[in-house]
mmCIF file of C-alpha atoms in Angstrom:
data_model
loop_
_atom_site.group_PDB
_atom_site.id
_atom_site.type_symbol
_atom_site.label_atom_id
_atom_site.label_comp_id
_atom_site.label_asym_id
_atom_site.label_seq_id
_atom_site.Cartn_x
_atom_site.Cartn_y
_atom_site.Cartn_z
ATOM 1 C CA MET O 41 119.477 87.776 123.734
ATOM 2 C CA SER O 42 118.438 89.036 127.155
ATOM 3 C CA ARG O 43 114.699 88.676 127.151
ATOM 4 C CA LEU O 44 112.005 86.142 126.630
ATOM 5 C CA PRO O 45 110.691 85.836 123.068
ATOM 6 C CA ARG O 46 108.655 88.937 122.263
ATOM 7 C CA VAL O 47 104.967 88.624 121.601
ATOM 8 C CA PRO O 48 105.639 89.548 117.940
ATOM 9 C CA LEU O 49 107.377 86.159 117.708
ATOM 10 C CA PHE O 50 104.020 84.594 118.425
ATOM 11 C CA ALA O 51 102.297 87.281 116.382
ATOM 12 C CA THR O 52 104.254 85.952 113.428
ATOM 13 C CA LEU O 53 101.632 83.226 113.477
ATOM 14 C CA LEU O 54 99.180 85.824 112.230
ATOM 15 C CA TYR O 55 100.875 85.659 108.866
ATOM 16 C CA LEU O 56 100.551 81.909 108.456
ATOM 17 C CA ALA O 57 97.643 82.370 106.087
ATOM 18 C CA CYS O 58 96.307 79.178 104.592
ATOM 19 C CA ALA O 59 93.459 77.561 102.681
ATOM 20 C CA GLY O 60 91.292 77.097 105.736
ATOM 21 C CA GLY O 61 92.726 73.882 107.111
ATOM 22 C CA ALA O 62 90.967 71.438 104.833
ATOM 23 C CA ALA O 63 92.860 68.240 104.130
ATOM 24 C CA ALA O 64 95.150 68.623 101.151
ATOM 25 C CA GLN O 65 96.647 66.118 98.782
ATOM 26 C CA VAL O 66 100.279 65.182 99.215
ATOM 27 C CA PRO O 67 102.266 67.607 97.054
ATOM 28 C CA PRO O 68 104.515 66.268 94.291
ATOM 29 C CA PRO O 69 108.235 65.782 94.885
ATOM 30 C CA PRO O 70 110.284 69.001 95.267
ATOM 31 C CA ASP O 71 111.605 68.999 91.703
ATOM 32 C CA THR O 72 108.080 69.044 90.290
ATOM 33 C CA VAL O 73 106.542 71.662 92.590
ATOM 34 C CA PRO O 74 105.326 74.481 90.325
ATOM 35 C CA THR O 75 107.147 77.772 90.523
ATOM 36 C CA LEU O 76 105.175 80.449 92.350
ATOM 37 C CA GLU O 77 104.139 83.318 90.124
ATOM 38 C CA ALA O 78 106.102 86.439 90.948
ATOM 39 C CA VAL O 79 104.511 89.437 92.591
ATOM 40 C CA THR O 80 103.119 91.530 89.768
ATOM 41 C CA VAL O 81 102.798 94.952 91.358
ATOM 42 C CA SER O 82 105.762 97.273 90.971
ATOM 43 C CA GLY O 83 106.494 100.939 90.460
ATOM 44 C CA VAL O 84 104.358 103.755 91.879
ATOM 45 C CA GLN O 85 100.972 102.595 93.217
ATOM 46 C CA PRO O 86 98.094 104.519 94.831
ATOM 47 C CA GLY O 87 98.482 102.578 98.038
ATOM 48 C CA PRO O 88 95.765 101.932 100.607
ATOM 49 C CA GLY O 89 92.949 104.286 101.412
ATOM 50 C CA LEU O 90 92.167 105.573 104.884
ATOM 51 C CA TRP O 91 89.314 104.424 107.084
ATOM 52 C CA ARG O 92 87.386 107.358 108.517
ATOM 53 C CA ALA O 93 85.848 107.231 112.006
ATOM 54 C CA THR O 94 83.877 110.230 113.218
ATOM 55 C CA LYS O 95 82.272 111.099 116.531
ATOM 56 C CA GLY O 96 81.051 114.426 117.856
ATOM 57 C CA GLY O 97 82.674 116.378 115.051
ATOM 58 C CA HIS O 98 86.077 114.746 115.624
ATOM 59 C CA VAL O 99 87.759 112.664 112.921
ATOM 60 C CA LEU O 100 90.045 109.649 113.187
ATOM 61 C CA LEU O 101 91.753 108.574 109.952
ATOM 62 C CA ILE O 102 93.240 105.078 110.022
ATOM 63 C CA LEU O 103 95.918 103.652 107.756
ATOM 64 C CA GLY O 104 95.754 99.861 107.703
ATOM 65 C CA THR O 105 99.132 98.241 107.107
ATOM 66 C CA LEU O 106 99.682 94.827 105.557
ATOM 67 C CA SER O 107 102.678 92.563 105.962
ATOM 68 C CA PRO O 108 104.228 91.237 103.843
ATOM 69 C CA ILE O 109 103.857 93.514 100.816
ATOM 70 C CA PRO O 110 105.558 93.704 97.403
ATOM 71 C CA GLY O 111 109.205 94.575 97.816
ATOM 72 C CA ASN O 112 109.556 96.679 94.687
ATOM 73 C CA ILE O 113 106.714 99.191 94.932
ATOM 74 C CA THR O 114 106.583 102.858 95.788
ATOM 75 C CA TRP O 115 103.220 103.924 97.160
ATOM 76 C CA LYS O 116 101.848 107.421 96.655
ATOM 77 C CA THR O 117 101.823 109.254 99.967
ATOM 78 C CA ASP O 118 99.991 112.450 99.024
ATOM 79 C CA ASP O 119 96.712 111.614 100.783
ATOM 80 C CA VAL O 120 98.385 110.255 103.898
ATOM 81 C CA ASP O 121 100.778 113.204 104.052
ATOM 82 C CA ASP O 122 97.863 115.630 103.818
ATOM 83 C CA ALA O 123 95.994 113.747 106.556
ATOM 84 C CA VAL O 124 99.003 113.855 108.862
ATOM 85 C CA ALA O 125 99.673 117.527 108.097
ATOM 86 C CA HIS O 126 96.191 118.435 109.366
ATOM 87 C CA ALA O 127 96.262 116.084 112.361
ATOM 88 C CA GLY O 128 96.781 116.977 115.977
ATOM 89 C CA ALA O 129 98.395 113.616 116.710
ATOM 90 C CA LEU O 130 99.632 110.402 115.099
ATOM 91 C CA ILE O 131 98.758 107.248 117.038
ATOM 92 C CA LEU O 132 101.514 104.718 116.377
ATOM 93 C CA PRO O 133 100.890 101.001 115.761
ATOM 94 C CA PRO O 134 100.360 98.982 118.954
ATOM 95 C CA HIS O 135 103.608 97.512 120.244
ATOM 96 C CA THR O 136 103.768 94.553 122.591
ATOM 97 C CA GLU O 137 106.600 92.607 124.132
ATOM 98 C CA VAL O 138 107.220 90.058 126.835
ATOM 99 C CA LYS O 139 110.127 90.832 129.158
ATOM 100 C CA PRO O 140 111.591 89.210 132.248
ATOM 101 C CA ASN O 141 110.860 91.110 135.443
ATOM 102 C CA VAL O 142 114.504 91.119 136.493
ATOM 103 C CA GLY O 143 117.450 93.485 136.408
ATOM 104 C CA PHE O 144 120.445 93.498 134.092
ATOM 105 C CA PHE O 145 122.284 90.671 135.833
ATOM 106 C CA GLY O 146 119.098 88.654 136.034
ATOM 107 C CA LYS O 147 118.808 88.910 132.259
ATOM 108 C CA LEU O 148 122.386 87.723 131.850
ATOM 109 C CA ALA O 149 121.647 84.748 134.094
ATOM 110 C CA LEU O 150 118.608 83.960 131.947
ATOM 111 C CA LEU O 151 120.602 83.649 128.722
ATOM 112 C CA PRO O 152 121.698 80.012 129.053
ATOM 113 C CA SER O 153 118.140 78.835 129.695
ATOM 114 C CA LEU O 154 116.942 80.389 126.433
ATOM 115 C CA ILE O 155 119.121 78.092 124.336
ATOM 116 C CA GLY O 156 116.923 75.605 122.529
ATOM 117 C CA VAL O 157 113.673 77.283 123.584
ATOM 118 C CA ARG O 158 112.169 76.532 120.149
ATOM 119 C CA ASN O 159 113.084 72.866 120.286
ATOM 120 C CA SER O 160 110.662 70.030 120.965
ATOM 121 C CA PRO O 161 110.573 68.548 124.464
ATOM 122 C CA ASP O 162 112.884 65.592 125.167
ATOM 123 C CA GLY O 163 114.911 66.327 122.047
ATOM 124 C CA LYS O 164 112.344 64.843 119.691
ATOM 125 C CA THR O 165 112.642 65.600 115.983
ATOM 126 C CA LEU O 166 109.785 66.384 113.637
ATOM 127 C CA ASP O 167 109.731 62.886 112.200
ATOM 128 C CA GLU O 168 109.095 61.653 115.763
ATOM 129 C CA THR O 169 106.507 64.338 116.506
ATOM 130 C CA VAL O 170 104.163 64.472 113.510
ATOM 131 C CA PRO O 171 102.383 61.685 111.585
ATOM 132 C CA PRO O 172 104.400 60.073 108.766
ATOM 133 C CA ASP O 173 102.171 61.407 105.980
ATOM 134 C CA VAL O 174 102.419 64.971 107.321
ATOM 135 C CA TYR O 175 106.175 64.617 107.692
ATOM 136 C CA ALA O 176 106.469 63.460 104.076
ATOM 137 C CA ARG O 177 104.655 66.585 102.927
ATOM 138 C CA TRP O 178 106.859 68.693 105.214
ATOM 139 C CA GLN O 179 109.948 67.237 103.579
ATOM 140 C CA ALA O 180 108.691 68.287 100.156
ATOM 141 C CA VAL O 181 108.010 71.922 101.030
ATOM 142 C CA LYS O 182 111.062 72.143 103.266
ATOM 143 C CA ALA O 183 113.280 71.106 100.362
ATOM 144 C CA ARG O 184 111.751 73.853 98.255
ATOM 145 C CA TYR O 185 111.905 76.749 100.699
ATOM 146 C CA ILE O 186 114.374 75.864 103.473
ATOM 147 C CA GLY O 187 116.736 73.355 101.893
ATOM 148 C CA ASP O 188 118.978 70.999 103.851
ATOM 149 C CA GLU O 189 118.868 72.906 107.138
ATOM 150 C CA ARG O 190 118.881 70.303 109.944
ATOM 151 C CA LYS O 191 118.361 72.557 112.966
ATOM 152 C CA VAL O 192 114.712 73.130 112.097
ATOM 153 C CA GLU O 193 114.102 69.376 112.362
ATOM 154 C CA ARG O 194 114.437 69.699 116.150
ATOM 155 C CA TYR O 195 111.925 72.555 116.402
ATOM 156 C CA ARG O 196 108.455 72.244 117.833
ATOM 157 C CA PRO O 197 106.031 71.962 114.893
ATOM 158 C CA ILE O 198 104.695 75.494 115.332
ATOM 159 C CA PHE O 199 108.193 77.031 115.188
ATOM 160 C CA ALA O 200 109.068 74.883 112.184
ATOM 161 C CA ALA O 201 105.951 76.296 110.504
ATOM 162 C CA ILE O 202 107.119 79.837 111.293
ATOM 163 C CA GLU O 203 110.528 79.099 109.768
ATOM 164 C CA LEU O 204 108.870 77.679 106.654
ATOM 165 C CA TYR O 205 106.775 80.834 106.343
ATOM 166 C CA LYS O 206 109.754 83.163 106.790
ATOM 167 C CA GLN O 207 111.892 81.424 104.192
ATOM 168 C CA ALA O 208 109.018 81.140 101.716
ATOM 169 C CA VAL O 209 108.282 84.867 101.973
ATOM 170 C CA LYS O 210 111.932 85.653 101.217
ATOM 171 C CA LYS O 211 111.618 83.788 97.927
ATOM 172 C CA SER O 212 108.306 85.364 96.913
ATOM 173 C CA GLY O 213 109.371 88.976 96.388
ATOM 174 C CA LEU O 214 107.594 90.229 99.512
ATOM 175 C CA ARG O 215 108.921 92.143 102.488
ATOM 176 C CA LYS O 216 107.760 93.394 105.877
ATOM 177 C CA SER O 217 105.776 96.618 105.964
ATOM 178 C CA GLY O 218 107.811 98.423 108.617
ATOM 179 C CA TYR O 219 108.999 100.967 106.106
ATOM 180 C CA ILE O 220 105.391 102.130 105.639
ATOM 181 C CA THR O 221 105.207 103.078 109.316
ATOM 182 C CA ASP O 222 108.636 104.710 109.066
ATOM 183 C CA ALA O 223 107.405 106.844 106.164
ATOM 184 C CA VAL O 224 104.344 108.040 108.092
ATOM 185 C CA VAL O 225 106.448 108.791 111.173
ATOM 186 C CA ALA O 226 108.714 110.894 108.956
ATOM 187 C CA MET O 227 105.653 112.823 107.790
ATOM 188 C CA ALA O 228 104.662 113.499 111.408
ATOM 189 C CA LYS O 229 108.146 114.793 112.160
ATOM 190 C CA LYS O 230 108.065 117.003 109.070
ATOM 191 C CA HIS O 231 104.752 118.550 110.121
ATOM 192 C CA ASN O 232 105.608 118.673 113.848
ATOM 193 C CA VAL O 233 102.729 116.329 114.693
ATOM 194 C CA PRO O 234 103.054 114.636 118.099
ATOM 195 C CA GLN O 235 103.444 110.852 118.052
ATOM 196 C CA VAL O 236 101.433 108.821 120.533
ATOM 197 C CA PRO O 237 102.826 105.356 121.337
ATOM 198 C CA VAL O 238 100.574 102.454 122.299
ATOM 199 C CA ASP O 239 102.822 100.114 124.242
ATOM 200 C CA TYR O 240 102.114 97.122 126.424
ATOM 201 C CA THR O 241 104.772 95.121 128.219
ATOM 202 C CA LEU O 242 104.037 91.813 129.903
ATOM 203 C CA LEU O 243 106.543 91.346 132.710
ATOM 204 C CA ILE O 244 107.354 87.762 133.622
ATOM 205 C CA ASP O 245 108.258 86.972 137.217
ATOM 206 C CA ASP O 246 110.787 84.159 137.691
ATOM 207 C CA PRO O 247 111.469 83.909 133.930
ATOM 208 C CA ARG O 248 113.928 81.023 134.288
ATOM 209 C CA ALA O 249 111.185 78.890 135.800
ATOM 210 C CA VAL O 250 108.838 79.910 132.986
ATOM 211 C CA VAL O 251 111.390 78.971 130.326
ATOM 212 C CA LYS O 252 112.072 75.666 132.060
ATOM 213 C CA GLU O 253 108.363 74.859 132.197
ATOM 214 C CA PHE O 254 107.862 75.859 128.563
ATOM 215 C CA LYS O 255 110.677 73.575 127.436
ATOM 216 C CA LYS O 256 108.997 70.639 129.179
ATOM 217 C CA SER O 257 105.451 71.486 128.152
ATOM 218 C CA THR O 258 103.658 70.273 125.060
ATOM 219 C CA LEU O 259 101.709 72.392 122.612
ATOM 220 C CA ASP O 260 98.667 71.265 120.679
ATOM 221 C CA ASP O 261 100.246 72.585 117.511
ATOM 222 C CA LEU O 262 99.884 69.667 115.108
ATOM 223 C CA ALA O 263 96.829 71.212 113.405
ATOM 224 C CA CYS O 264 98.692 74.497 112.931
ATOM 225 C CA PHE O 265 101.728 72.705 111.496
ATOM 226 C CA THR O 266 99.654 70.477 109.206
ATOM 227 C CA GLN O 267 97.615 73.367 107.808
ATOM 228 C CA SER O 268 100.768 75.425 107.264
ATOM 229 C CA VAL O 269 102.549 72.610 105.434
ATOM 230 C CA ASP O 270 99.575 71.616 103.310
ATOM 231 C CA ASN O 271 98.720 75.167 102.327
ATOM 232 C CA ILE O 272 102.047 76.918 101.834
ATOM 233 C CA GLU O 273 101.568 77.261 98.070
ATOM 234 C CA PRO O 274 98.015 78.701 98.163
ATOM 235 C CA GLN O 275 99.108 80.669 101.239
ATOM 236 C CA LEU O 276 101.811 82.449 99.249
ATOM 237 C CA ALA O 277 99.408 83.063 96.374
ATOM 238 C CA ALA O 278 96.947 84.612 98.833
ATOM 239 C CA MET O 279 99.718 86.782 100.278
ATOM 240 C CA ARG O 280 100.620 87.954 96.798
ATOM 241 C CA ASP O 281 97.011 88.755 95.922
ATOM 242 C CA ARG O 282 96.389 90.607 99.190
ATOM 243 C CA ALA O 283 99.669 92.503 98.816
ATOM 244 C CA ASN O 284 98.717 93.547 95.304
ATOM 245 C CA ALA O 285 95.258 94.565 96.543
ATOM 246 C CA TRP O 286 96.806 96.678 99.293
ATOM 247 C CA ALA O 287 99.259 98.325 96.900
ATOM 248 C CA THR O 288 96.540 99.266 94.425
ATOM 249 C CA GLY O 289 94.002 100.367 97.040
ATOM 250 C CA ASP O 290 91.605 97.475 96.319
ATOM 251 C CA ILE O 291 90.019 97.262 99.780
ATOM 252 C CA ALA O 292 87.367 94.695 98.840
ATOM 253 C CA ALA O 293 90.032 92.192 97.768
ATOM 254 C CA LEU O 294 91.718 92.276 101.193
ATOM 255 C CA LYS O 295 89.106 90.061 102.811
ATOM 256 C CA ASP O 296 90.472 86.589 103.570
ATOM 257 C CA GLU O 297 88.372 84.318 105.784
ATOM 258 C CA ARG O 298 90.786 81.428 105.356
ATOM 259 C CA ARG O 299 93.548 83.547 106.830
ATOM 260 C CA ALA O 300 91.418 84.210 109.900
ATOM 261 C CA LYS O 301 90.910 80.464 110.404
ATOM 262 C CA GLN O 302 94.643 79.843 110.260
ATOM 263 C CA ILE O 303 95.263 82.638 112.733
ATOM 264 C CA SER O 304 92.789 81.110 115.155
ATOM 265 C CA THR O 305 94.258 77.611 114.878
ATOM 266 C CA CYS O 306 97.851 78.691 115.437
ATOM 267 C CA LEU O 307 97.194 81.227 118.176
ATOM 268 C CA ASP O 308 95.074 78.706 120.076
ATOM 269 C CA ALA O 309 98.049 76.356 120.065
ATOM 270 C CA VAL O 310 100.128 78.992 121.847
ATOM 271 C CA THR O 311 97.609 80.589 124.182
ATOM 272 C CA GLU O 312 95.363 77.768 125.381
ATOM 273 C CA GLY O 313 97.997 76.037 127.498
ATOM 274 C CA GLY O 314 98.085 76.485 131.240
ATOM 275 C CA LEU O 315 101.475 78.225 131.150
ATOM 276 C CA ALA O 316 100.240 80.923 128.761
ATOM 277 C CA GLN O 317 97.261 81.562 130.999
ATOM 278 C CA ARG O 318 99.355 81.732 134.171
ATOM 279 C CA ILE O 319 101.790 84.295 132.789
ATOM 280 C CA GLY O 320 98.980 86.393 131.301
ATOM 281 C CA LEU O 321 99.772 85.828 127.620
ATOM 282 C CA THR O 322 96.132 85.124 126.843
ATOM 283 C CA ASP O 323 95.191 88.586 128.148
ATOM 284 C CA VAL O 324 97.609 90.479 125.910
ATOM 285 C CA PRO O 325 95.299 91.133 122.899
ATOM 286 C CA ALA O 326 92.567 92.569 125.129
ATOM 287 C CA GLN O 327 95.072 94.685 127.052
ATOM 288 C CA VAL O 328 96.572 96.092 123.859
ATOM 289 C CA ARG O 329 93.173 96.821 122.363
ATOM 290 C CA ALA O 330 92.082 98.616 125.548
ATOM 291 C CA ARG O 331 95.190 100.802 125.440
ATOM 292 C CA TRP O 332 94.662 101.611 121.772
ATOM 293 C CA LEU O 333 91.034 102.583 122.381
ATOM 294 C CA ALA O 334 92.086 104.719 125.346
ATOM 295 C CA ALA O 335 94.598 106.514 123.130
ATOM 296 C CA VAL O 336 91.884 107.068 120.504
ATOM 297 C CA ASP O 337 89.484 108.471 123.098
ATOM 298 C CA ALA O 338 92.099 110.863 124.449
ATOM 299 C CA GLN O 339 93.405 112.086 121.106
ATOM 300 C CA THR O 340 90.068 112.436 119.318
ATOM 301 C CA ALA O 341 88.726 114.400 122.282
ATOM 302 C CA ALA O 342 91.722 116.743 122.146
ATOM 303 C CA ASN O 343 92.045 117.134 118.373
ATOM 304 C CA ALA O 344 89.753 117.863 115.465
ATOM 305 C CA GLN O 345 91.644 115.266 113.400
ATOM 306 C CA THR O 346 93.831 112.347 114.428
ATOM 307 C CA VAL O 347 95.687 109.774 112.306
ATOM 308 C CA ALA O 348 96.389 106.200 113.426
ATOM 309 C CA ILE O 349 98.398 103.332 111.958
ATOM 310 C CA VAL O 350 97.022 99.846 112.633
ATOM 311 C CA PRO O 351 97.889 96.424 111.146
ATOM 312 C CA LEU O 352 95.002 95.159 109.029
ATOM 313 C CA ASP O 353 94.846 91.927 111.021
ATOM 314 C CA ASP O 354 93.939 93.985 114.094
ATOM 315 C CA LEU O 355 91.761 96.443 112.243
ATOM 316 C CA ILE O 356 89.206 94.368 110.362
ATOM 317 C CA GLY O 357 86.958 91.468 111.300
ATOM 318 C CA ALA O 358 84.172 90.897 113.787
ATOM 319 C CA LYS O 359 86.530 91.452 116.735
ATOM 320 C CA GLY O 360 88.669 94.094 115.045
ATOM 321 C CA TYR O 361 89.359 97.628 116.135
ATOM 322 C CA LEU O 362 86.845 99.044 113.648
ATOM 323 C CA SER O 363 84.048 97.086 115.298
ATOM 324 C CA ALA O 364 85.242 98.304 118.691
ATOM 325 C CA LEU O 365 85.071 101.904 117.453
ATOM 326 C CA GLU O 366 81.520 101.413 116.248
ATOM 327 C CA ALA O 367 80.589 99.986 119.638
ATOM 328 C CA ARG O 368 81.924 103.206 121.204
ATOM 329 C CA GLY O 369 79.689 105.362 119.038
ATOM 330 C CA PHE O 370 81.987 106.161 116.118
ATOM 331 C CA LYS O 371 80.627 106.183 112.586
ATOM 332 C CA VAL O 372 83.123 104.167 110.554
ATOM 333 C CA GLU O 373 83.486 104.417 106.776
ATOM 334 C CA SER O 374 85.777 102.262 104.673
ATOM 335 C CA PRO O 375 88.137 103.817 102.107
ATOM 336 C CA ASP O 376 85.930 102.715 99.201
ATOM 337 C CA ASP O 377 82.620 103.489 100.927
ATOM 338 C CA ASP O 378 79.786 104.129 98.501
ATOM 339 C CA ASP O 379 77.112 104.551 101.181
ATOM 340 C CA SER O 380 76.020 100.944 100.826
ATOM 341 C CA PRO O 381 75.616 98.847 103.987
ATOM 342 C CA GLY O 382 78.293 96.391 102.895
ATOM 343 C CA ASN O 383 80.971 99.086 102.735
ATOM 344 C CA THR O 384 80.410 100.790 106.024
ATOM 345 C CA ALA O 385 82.504 99.220 108.306
ATOM 346 C CA GLY O 386 82.068 96.997 111.172
ATOM 347 C CA GLY O 387 84.748 94.930 110.289
ATOM 348 C CA THR O 388 85.730 93.270 107.104
ATOM 349 C CA PRO O 389 86.015 95.363 103.942
#
């Protein structure tokens, strides 16, 4: 590994959906935890619809992607393929990473300092970091989804929560949605449609010093960890329901306010510290959004029709990309728009 953790590592927090952070009862022992209902959607499904944003006679069609999604579905691509075939450009999903501002040998020198970057300061274990009642609940869900793994016990709470999420998703029949983007890119290649990347790289000066400071710093991540532990079961159920809604094109069922609360809690734990502010991590979402909007402005001005792929977490909500488009004068219509105020856009479906 020759770079600092990518922003998507922190963006993984976006998928720690929960039941809103309310206090939960201590779950029963591992052998009595109820088995999660399997994902029900399989086979060929209609897939998601496309948001439509228009301005000055130019059309932007947006495919919102969801991750994770059912692992055993095949979504119908006819509508998306037709949209891409008639597009002048395909705007790719925003991509962000954090990289050390050093050369090849500087990256090699950085490698030793990255060892243990997820671990708690001063070698503390979770049972020394979180309250006893929270740790007891952690032990129950850890036994169910992670097992006897000891390494995770030395993680900072927020990284332990990420590991819990990752392992739980593996057992729930869900998978990442990267193959959806790959399918759309293949369509663009088939129809000779230019692909427009939206990339942002945050370069870190003196990365070894940054890593050293991060290892010594504390994160206010107890609330994130507690919510994640207490809500892993309803969290997985919500993931399943949203995944099924995405696969069947049920836009209205994609709304999840509790998920947004969990996102806010966990991201605040990462970005509100002084280190994150000094290296510019807190500015990344705004920088990425500005680049995406700039790409939209350029491509919609140059083409009668443009297609874009955007993760749903970025797309919907009061601060989502759809709201930003409306603020720039676009008329935005949701895939299931029936001309009622509640279905025309600004944010949540």
